[in-house]
PDB file of C-alpha atoms in Angstrom:
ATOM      1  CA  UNK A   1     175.586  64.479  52.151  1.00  0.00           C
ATOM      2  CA  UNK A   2     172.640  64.866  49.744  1.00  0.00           C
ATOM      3  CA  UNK A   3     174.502  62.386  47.811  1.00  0.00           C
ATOM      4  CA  UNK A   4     174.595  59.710  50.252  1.00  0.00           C
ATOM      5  CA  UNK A   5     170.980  60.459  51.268  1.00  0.00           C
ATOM      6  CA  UNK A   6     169.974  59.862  47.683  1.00  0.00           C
ATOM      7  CA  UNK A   7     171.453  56.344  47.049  1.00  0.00           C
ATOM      8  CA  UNK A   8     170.005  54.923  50.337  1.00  0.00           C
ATOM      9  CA  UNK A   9     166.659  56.110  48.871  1.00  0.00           C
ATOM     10  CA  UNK A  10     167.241  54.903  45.689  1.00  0.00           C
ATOM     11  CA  UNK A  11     167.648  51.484  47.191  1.00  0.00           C
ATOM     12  CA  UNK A  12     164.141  51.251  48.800  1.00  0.00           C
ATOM     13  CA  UNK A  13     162.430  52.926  45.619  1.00  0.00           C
ATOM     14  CA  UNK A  14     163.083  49.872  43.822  1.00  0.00           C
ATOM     15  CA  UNK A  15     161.661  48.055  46.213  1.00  0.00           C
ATOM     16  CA  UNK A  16     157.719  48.601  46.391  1.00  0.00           C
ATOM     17  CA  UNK A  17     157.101  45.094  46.301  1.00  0.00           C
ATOM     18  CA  UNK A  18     158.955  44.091  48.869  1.00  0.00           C
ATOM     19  CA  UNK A  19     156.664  43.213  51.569  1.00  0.00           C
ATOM     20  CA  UNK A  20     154.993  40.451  48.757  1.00  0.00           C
ATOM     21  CA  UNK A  21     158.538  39.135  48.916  1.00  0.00           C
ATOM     22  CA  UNK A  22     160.140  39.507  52.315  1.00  0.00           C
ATOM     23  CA  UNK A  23     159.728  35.853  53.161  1.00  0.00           C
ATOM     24  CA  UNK A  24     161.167  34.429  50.204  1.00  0.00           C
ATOM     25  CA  UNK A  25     164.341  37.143  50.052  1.00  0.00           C
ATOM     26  CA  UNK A  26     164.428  36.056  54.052  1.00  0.00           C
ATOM     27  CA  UNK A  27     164.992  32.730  53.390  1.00  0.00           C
ATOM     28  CA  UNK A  28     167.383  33.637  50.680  1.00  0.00           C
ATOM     29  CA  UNK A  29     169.632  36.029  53.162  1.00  0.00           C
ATOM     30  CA  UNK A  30     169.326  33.348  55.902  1.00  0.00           C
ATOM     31  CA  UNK A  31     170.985  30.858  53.846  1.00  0.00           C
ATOM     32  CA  UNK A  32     173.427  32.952  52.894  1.00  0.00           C
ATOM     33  CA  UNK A  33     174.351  34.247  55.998  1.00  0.00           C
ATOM     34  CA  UNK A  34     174.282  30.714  57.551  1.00  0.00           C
ATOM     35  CA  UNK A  35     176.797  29.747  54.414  1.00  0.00           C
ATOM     36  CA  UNK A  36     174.115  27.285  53.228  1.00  0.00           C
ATOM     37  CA  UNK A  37     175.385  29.398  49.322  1.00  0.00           C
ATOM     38  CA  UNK A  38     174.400  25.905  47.039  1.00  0.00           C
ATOM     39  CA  UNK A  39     171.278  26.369  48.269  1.00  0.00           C
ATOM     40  CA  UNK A  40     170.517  29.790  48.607  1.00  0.00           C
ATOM     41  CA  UNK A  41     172.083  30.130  45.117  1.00  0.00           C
ATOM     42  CA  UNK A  42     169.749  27.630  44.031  1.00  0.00           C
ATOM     43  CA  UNK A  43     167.042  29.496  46.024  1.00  0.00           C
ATOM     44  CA  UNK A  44     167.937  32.956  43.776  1.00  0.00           C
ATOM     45  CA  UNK A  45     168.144  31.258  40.451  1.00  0.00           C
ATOM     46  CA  UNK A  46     164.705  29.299  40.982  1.00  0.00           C
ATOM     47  CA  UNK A  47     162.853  33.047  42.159  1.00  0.00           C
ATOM     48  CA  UNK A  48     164.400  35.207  38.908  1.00  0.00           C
ATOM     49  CA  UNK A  49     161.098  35.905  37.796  1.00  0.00           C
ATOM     50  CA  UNK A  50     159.680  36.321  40.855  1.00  0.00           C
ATOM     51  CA  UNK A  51     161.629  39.021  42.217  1.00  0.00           C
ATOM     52  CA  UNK A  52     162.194  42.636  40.675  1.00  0.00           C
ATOM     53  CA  UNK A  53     165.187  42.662  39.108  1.00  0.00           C
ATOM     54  CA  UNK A  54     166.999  45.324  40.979  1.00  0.00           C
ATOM     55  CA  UNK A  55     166.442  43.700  44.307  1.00  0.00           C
ATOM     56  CA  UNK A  56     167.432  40.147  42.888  1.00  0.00           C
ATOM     57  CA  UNK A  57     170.835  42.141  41.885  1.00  0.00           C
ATOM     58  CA  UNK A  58     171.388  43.548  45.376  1.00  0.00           C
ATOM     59  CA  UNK A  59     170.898  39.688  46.590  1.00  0.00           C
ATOM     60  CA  UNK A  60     173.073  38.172  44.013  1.00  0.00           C
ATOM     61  CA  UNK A  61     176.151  40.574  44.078  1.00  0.00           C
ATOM     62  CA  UNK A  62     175.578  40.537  48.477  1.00  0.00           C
ATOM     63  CA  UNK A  63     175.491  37.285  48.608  1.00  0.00           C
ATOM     64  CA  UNK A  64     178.733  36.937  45.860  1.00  0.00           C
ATOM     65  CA  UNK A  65     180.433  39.515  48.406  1.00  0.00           C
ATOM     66  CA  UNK A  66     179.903  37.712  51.628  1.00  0.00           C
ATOM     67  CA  UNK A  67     180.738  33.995  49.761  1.00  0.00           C
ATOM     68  CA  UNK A  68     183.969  35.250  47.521  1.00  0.00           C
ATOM     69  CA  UNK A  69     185.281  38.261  49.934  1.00  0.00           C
ATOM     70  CA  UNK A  70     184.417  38.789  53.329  1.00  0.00           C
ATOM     71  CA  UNK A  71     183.085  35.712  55.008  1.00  0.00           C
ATOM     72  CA  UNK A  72     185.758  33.438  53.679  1.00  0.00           C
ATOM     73  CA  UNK A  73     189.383  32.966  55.167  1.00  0.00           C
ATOM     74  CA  UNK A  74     190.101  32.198  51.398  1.00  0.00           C
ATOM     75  CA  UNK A  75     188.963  35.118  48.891  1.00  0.00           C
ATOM     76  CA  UNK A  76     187.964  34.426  45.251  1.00  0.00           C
ATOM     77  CA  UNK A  77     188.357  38.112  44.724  1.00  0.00           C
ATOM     78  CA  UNK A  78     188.122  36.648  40.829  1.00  0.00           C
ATOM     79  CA  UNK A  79     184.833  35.313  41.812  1.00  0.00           C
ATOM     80  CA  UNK A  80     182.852  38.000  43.189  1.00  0.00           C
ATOM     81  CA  UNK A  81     184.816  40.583  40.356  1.00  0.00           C
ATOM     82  CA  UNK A  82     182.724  38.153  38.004  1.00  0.00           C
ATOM     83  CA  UNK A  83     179.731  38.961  39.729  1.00  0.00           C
ATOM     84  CA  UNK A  84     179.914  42.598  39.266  1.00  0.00           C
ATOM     85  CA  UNK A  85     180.653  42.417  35.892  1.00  0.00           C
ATOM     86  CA  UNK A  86     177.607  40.392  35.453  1.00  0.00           C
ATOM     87  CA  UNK A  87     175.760  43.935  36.700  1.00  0.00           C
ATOM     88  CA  UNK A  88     177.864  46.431  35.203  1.00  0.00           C
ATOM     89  CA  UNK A  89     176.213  48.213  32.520  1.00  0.00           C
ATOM     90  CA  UNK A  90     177.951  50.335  29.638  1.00  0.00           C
ATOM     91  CA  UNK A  91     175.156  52.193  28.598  1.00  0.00           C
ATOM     92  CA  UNK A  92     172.480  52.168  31.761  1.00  0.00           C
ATOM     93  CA  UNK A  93     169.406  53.969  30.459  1.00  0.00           C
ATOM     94  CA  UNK A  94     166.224  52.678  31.827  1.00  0.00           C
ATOM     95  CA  UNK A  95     165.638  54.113  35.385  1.00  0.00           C
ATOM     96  CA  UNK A  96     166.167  50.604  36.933  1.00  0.00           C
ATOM     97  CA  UNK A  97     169.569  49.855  34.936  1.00  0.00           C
ATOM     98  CA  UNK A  98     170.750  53.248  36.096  1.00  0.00           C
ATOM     99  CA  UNK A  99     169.478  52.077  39.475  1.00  0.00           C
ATOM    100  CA  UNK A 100     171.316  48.447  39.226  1.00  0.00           C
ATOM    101  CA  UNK A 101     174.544  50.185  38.442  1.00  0.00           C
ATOM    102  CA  UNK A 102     174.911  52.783  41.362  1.00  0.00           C
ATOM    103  CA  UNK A 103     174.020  49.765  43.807  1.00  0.00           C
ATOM    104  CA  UNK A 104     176.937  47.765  41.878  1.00  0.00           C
ATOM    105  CA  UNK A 105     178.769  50.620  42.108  1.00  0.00           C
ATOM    106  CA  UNK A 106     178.560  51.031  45.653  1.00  0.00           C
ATOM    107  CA  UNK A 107     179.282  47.677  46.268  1.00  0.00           C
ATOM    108  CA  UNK A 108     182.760  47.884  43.961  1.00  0.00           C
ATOM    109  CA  UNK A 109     183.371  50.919  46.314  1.00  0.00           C
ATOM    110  CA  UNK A 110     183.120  48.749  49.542  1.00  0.00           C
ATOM    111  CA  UNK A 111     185.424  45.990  47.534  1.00  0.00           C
ATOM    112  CA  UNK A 112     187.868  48.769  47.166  1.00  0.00           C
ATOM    113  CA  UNK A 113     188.095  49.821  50.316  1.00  0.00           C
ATOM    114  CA  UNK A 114     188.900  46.403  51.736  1.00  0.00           C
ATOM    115  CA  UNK A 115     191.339  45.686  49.519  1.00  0.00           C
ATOM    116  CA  UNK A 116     193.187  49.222  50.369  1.00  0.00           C
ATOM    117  CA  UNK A 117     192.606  50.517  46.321  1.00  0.00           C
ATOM    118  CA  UNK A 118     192.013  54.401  47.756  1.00  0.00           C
ATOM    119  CA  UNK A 119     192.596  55.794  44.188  1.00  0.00           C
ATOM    120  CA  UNK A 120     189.912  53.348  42.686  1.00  0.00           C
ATOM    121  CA  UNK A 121     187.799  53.641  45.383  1.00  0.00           C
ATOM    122  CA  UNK A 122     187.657  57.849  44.741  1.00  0.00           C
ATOM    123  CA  UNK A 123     186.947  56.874  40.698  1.00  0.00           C
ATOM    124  CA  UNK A 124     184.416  54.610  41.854  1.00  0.00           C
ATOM    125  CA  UNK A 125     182.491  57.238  44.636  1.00  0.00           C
ATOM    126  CA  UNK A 126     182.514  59.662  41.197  1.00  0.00           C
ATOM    127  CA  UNK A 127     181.172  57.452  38.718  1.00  0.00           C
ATOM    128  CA  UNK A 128     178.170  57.187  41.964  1.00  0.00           C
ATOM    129  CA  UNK A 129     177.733  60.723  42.092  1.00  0.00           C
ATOM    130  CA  UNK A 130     177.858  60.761  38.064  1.00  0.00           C
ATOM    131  CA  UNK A 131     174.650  58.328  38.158  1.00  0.00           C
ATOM    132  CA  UNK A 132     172.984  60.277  41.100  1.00  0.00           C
ATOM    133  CA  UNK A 133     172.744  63.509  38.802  1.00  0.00           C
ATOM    134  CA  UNK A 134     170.971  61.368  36.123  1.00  0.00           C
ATOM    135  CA  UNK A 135     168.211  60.037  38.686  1.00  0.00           C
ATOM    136  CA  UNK A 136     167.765  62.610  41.367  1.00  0.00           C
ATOM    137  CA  UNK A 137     165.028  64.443  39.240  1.00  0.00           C
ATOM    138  CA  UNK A 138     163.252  61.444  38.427  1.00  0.00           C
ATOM    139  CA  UNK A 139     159.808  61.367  38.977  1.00  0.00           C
ATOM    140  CA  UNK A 140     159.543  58.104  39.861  1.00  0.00           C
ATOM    141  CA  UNK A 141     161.733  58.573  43.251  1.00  0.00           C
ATOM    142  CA  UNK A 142     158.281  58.747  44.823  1.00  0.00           C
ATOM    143  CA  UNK A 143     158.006  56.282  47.756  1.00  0.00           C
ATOM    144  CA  UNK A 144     160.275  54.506  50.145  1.00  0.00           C
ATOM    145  CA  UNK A 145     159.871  51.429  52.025  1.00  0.00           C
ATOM    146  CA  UNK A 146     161.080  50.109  54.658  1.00  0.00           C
ATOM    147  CA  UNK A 147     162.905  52.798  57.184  1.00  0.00           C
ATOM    148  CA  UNK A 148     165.198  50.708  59.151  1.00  0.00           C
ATOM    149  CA  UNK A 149     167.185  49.629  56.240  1.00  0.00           C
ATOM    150  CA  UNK A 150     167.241  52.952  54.689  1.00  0.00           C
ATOM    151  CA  UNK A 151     168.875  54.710  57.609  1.00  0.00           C
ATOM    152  CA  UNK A 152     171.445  51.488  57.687  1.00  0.00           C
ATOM    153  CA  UNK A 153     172.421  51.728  54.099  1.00  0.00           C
ATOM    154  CA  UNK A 154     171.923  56.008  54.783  1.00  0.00           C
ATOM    155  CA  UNK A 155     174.976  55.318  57.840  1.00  0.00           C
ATOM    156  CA  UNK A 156     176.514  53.043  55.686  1.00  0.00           C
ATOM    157  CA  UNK A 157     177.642  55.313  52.841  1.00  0.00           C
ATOM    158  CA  UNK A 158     177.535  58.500  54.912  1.00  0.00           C
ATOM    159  CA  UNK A 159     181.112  56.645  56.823  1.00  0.00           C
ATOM    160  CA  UNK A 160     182.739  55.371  53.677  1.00  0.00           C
ATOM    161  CA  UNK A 161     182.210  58.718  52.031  1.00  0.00           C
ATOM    162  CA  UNK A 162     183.762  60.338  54.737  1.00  0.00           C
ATOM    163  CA  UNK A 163     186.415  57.583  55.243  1.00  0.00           C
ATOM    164  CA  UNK A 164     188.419  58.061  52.300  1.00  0.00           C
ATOM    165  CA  UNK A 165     188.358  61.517  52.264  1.00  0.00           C
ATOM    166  CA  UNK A 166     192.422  62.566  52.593  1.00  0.00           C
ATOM    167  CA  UNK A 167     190.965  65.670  53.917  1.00  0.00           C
ATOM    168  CA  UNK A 168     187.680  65.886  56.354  1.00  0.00           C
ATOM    169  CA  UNK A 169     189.392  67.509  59.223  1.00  0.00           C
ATOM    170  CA  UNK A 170     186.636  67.721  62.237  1.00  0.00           C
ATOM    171  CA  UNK A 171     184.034  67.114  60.183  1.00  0.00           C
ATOM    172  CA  UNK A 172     184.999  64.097  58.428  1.00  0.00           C
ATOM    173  CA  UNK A 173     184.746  62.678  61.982  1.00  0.00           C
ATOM    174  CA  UNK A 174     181.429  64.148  63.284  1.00  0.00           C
ATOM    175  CA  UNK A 175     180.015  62.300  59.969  1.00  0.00           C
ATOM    176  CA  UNK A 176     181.825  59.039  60.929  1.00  0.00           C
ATOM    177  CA  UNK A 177     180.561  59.222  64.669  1.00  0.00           C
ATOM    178  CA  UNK A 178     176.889  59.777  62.819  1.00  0.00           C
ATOM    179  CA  UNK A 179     176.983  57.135  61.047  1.00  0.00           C
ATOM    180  CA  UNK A 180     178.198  54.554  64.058  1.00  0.00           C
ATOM    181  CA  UNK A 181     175.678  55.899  66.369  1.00  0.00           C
ATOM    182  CA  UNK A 182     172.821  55.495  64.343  1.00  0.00           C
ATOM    183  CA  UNK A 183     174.166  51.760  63.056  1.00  0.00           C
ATOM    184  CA  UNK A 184     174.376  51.037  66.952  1.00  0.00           C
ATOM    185  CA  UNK A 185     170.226  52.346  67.282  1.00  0.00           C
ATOM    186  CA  UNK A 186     169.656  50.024  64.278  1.00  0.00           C
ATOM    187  CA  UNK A 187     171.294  47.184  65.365  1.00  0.00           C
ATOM    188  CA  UNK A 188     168.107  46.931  68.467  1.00  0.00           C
ATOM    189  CA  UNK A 189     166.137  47.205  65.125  1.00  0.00           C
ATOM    190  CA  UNK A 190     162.846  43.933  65.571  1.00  0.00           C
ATOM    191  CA  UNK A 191     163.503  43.254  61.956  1.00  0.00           C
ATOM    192  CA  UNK A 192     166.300  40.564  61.844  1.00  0.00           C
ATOM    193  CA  UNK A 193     167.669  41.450  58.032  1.00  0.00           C
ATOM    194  CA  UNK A 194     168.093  45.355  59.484  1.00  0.00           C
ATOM    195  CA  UNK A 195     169.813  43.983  63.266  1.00  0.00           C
ATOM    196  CA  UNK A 196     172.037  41.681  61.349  1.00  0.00           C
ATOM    197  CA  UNK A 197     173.717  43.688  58.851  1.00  0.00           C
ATOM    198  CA  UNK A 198     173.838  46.428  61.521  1.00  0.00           C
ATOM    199  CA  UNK A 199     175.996  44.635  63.756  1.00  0.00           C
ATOM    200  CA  UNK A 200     177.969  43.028  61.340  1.00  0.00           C
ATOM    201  CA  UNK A 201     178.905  46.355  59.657  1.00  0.00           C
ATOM    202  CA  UNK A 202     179.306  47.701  63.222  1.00  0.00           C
ATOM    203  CA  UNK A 203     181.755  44.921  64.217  1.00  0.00           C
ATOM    204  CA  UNK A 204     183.772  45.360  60.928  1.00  0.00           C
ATOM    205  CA  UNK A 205     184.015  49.179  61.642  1.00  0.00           C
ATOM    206  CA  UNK A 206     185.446  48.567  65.279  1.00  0.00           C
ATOM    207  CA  UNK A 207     187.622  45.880  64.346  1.00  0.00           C
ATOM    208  CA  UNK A 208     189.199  47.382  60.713  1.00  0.00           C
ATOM    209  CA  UNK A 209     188.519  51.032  60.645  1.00  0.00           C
ATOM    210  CA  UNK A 210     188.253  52.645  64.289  1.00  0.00           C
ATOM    211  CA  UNK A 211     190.358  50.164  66.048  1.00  0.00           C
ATOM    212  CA  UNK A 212     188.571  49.857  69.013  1.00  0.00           C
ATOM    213  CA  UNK A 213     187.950  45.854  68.935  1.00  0.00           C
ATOM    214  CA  UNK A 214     186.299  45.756  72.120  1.00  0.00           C
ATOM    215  CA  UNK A 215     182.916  47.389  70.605  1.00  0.00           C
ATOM    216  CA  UNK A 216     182.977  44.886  67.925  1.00  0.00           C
ATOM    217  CA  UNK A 217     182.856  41.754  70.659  1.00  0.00           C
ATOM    218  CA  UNK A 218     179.104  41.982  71.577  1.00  0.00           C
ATOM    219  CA  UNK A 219     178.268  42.290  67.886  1.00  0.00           C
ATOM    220  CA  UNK A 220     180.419  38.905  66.736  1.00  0.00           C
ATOM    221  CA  UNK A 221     178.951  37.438  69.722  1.00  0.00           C
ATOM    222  CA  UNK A 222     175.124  38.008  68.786  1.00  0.00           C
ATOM    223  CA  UNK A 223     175.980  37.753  65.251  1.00  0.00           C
ATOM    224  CA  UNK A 224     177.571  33.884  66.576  1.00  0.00           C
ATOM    225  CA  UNK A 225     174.275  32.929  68.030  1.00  0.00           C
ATOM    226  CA  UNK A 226     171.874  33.931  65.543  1.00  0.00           C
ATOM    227  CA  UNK A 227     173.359  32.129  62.475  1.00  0.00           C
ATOM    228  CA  UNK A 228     175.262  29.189  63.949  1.00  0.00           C
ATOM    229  CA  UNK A 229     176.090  28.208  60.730  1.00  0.00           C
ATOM    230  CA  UNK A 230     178.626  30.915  59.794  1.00  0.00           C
ATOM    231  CA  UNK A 231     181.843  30.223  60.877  1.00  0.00           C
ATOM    232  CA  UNK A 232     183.480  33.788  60.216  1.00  0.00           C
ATOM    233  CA  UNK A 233     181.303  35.296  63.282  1.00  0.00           C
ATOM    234  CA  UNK A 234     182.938  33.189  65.524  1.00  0.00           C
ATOM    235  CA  UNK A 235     186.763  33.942  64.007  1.00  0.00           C
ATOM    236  CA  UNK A 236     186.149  37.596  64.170  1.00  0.00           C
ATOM    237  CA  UNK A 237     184.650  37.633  67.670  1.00  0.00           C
ATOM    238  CA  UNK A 238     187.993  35.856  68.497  1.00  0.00           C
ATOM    239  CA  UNK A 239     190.103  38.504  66.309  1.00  0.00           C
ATOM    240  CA  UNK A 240     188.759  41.327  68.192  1.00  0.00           C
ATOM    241  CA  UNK A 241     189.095  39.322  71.812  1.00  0.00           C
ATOM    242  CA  UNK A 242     192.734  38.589  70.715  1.00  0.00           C
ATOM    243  CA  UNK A 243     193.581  42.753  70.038  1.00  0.00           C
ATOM    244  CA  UNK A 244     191.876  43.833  73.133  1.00  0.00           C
ATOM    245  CA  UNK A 245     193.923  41.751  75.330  1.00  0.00           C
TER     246      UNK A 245
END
């Protein structure tokens, strides 16, 4: 548990200057999430220098995840693989490489998971916990921003932990009813980056993981209206119609 807490505040200690960037990385996530990637790729490349480097990661390989994995009906699992490579690093040292790597990492794990690789997906959650004892003494875990997304990315991790545990007996599923519950209190969150990947995690989680499809149909259907432009929304909303009749 400490663990998981620790690498959802890791995420928001790299980013201190993210309120001098949330409109730009807005416009960037709305374009990706609308499948508009030419230009929100475009968007990314432009801003390099303009946004810390760990939070131009997270964008890059999220956006790479959501183009080449999950919000395609075609996968270019080659693609986003690329992607992490591009952010794996052999010998992280600085506090923001080390930082870079456990977000990759985490992101790998999620990969993993979807495509049903339990053995990597274990060797992936240790190499995590491997770069958590380097940084969890660090004096410059100091601040956190943004509290919304930390509890999301805080529920996030806390499931898939406890998801591929072989063994978790009654706890294993007081952790994974945690973790939904506070996604669904998140998912009313004002800020639309927080309410959006809340629901859409939510609506994977019903529809793949807890089978119970008819949760997920008010998320796909918000999700629909909100960013017209996706066409995935609208295919899982109908998935999840489909299994509950």
């Amino acid at each position: 548990m400490r663990t998981i807490l620790f690498i959802s505040f890791l995420f928001f200690a790299f980013t201190g200057k993210a309120a001098t960037q949330d409109s730009l990385t807005n416009q960037i996530f709305n374009l990706a999430y609308n499948m508009e990637y030419e230009q929100a790729e475009k968007l990314l490349g432009e801003n390099k220098n303009n946004i810390d480097s760990f939070y131009f990661a997270v964008l890059e390989i999220d956006m790479s995840y959501w183009k080449n994995v999950t919000g395609t009906d075609k996968p270019n699992y080659g693609a986003f693989e690329i992607t992490l490579d591009k952010h794996t690093l052999e010998q992280a040292q600085t506090f923001n490489q080390k930082g870079i790597q456990l977000i990759q990492l985490s992101y790998q794990l999620r990969y993993e998971l979807k495509r049903f690789k339990l053995f990597s997906a274990i060797s992936s959650h240790k190499k995590t916990k491997v770069i958590f004892n380097e940084l969890k003494n660090n004096p410059q875990m100091q601040t956190i921003d943004n509290p919304d997304l930390f509890e999301l990315y805080n529920s996030m991790f806390l499931y898939f932990s406890n998801y591929i545990k072989p063994f978790g007996g009654k706890s294993k599923d007081v952790n994974c009813k945690l973790a939904i519950a506070t996604m669904e209190n998140l998912a009313k969150s004002e800020k639309l980056m927080t309410r959006t990947l809340s629901a859409y995690f939510l609506g994977r989680t019903y529809l793949k993981y807890e089978n119970t499809p008819e949760l997920g149909i008010v998320h796909f259907k918000t999700l629909s209206k909100i960013y017209p432009g996706n066409t995935k929304f609208p295919e899982l909303l109908t998935e999840c119609e489909e299994k509950v009749n």
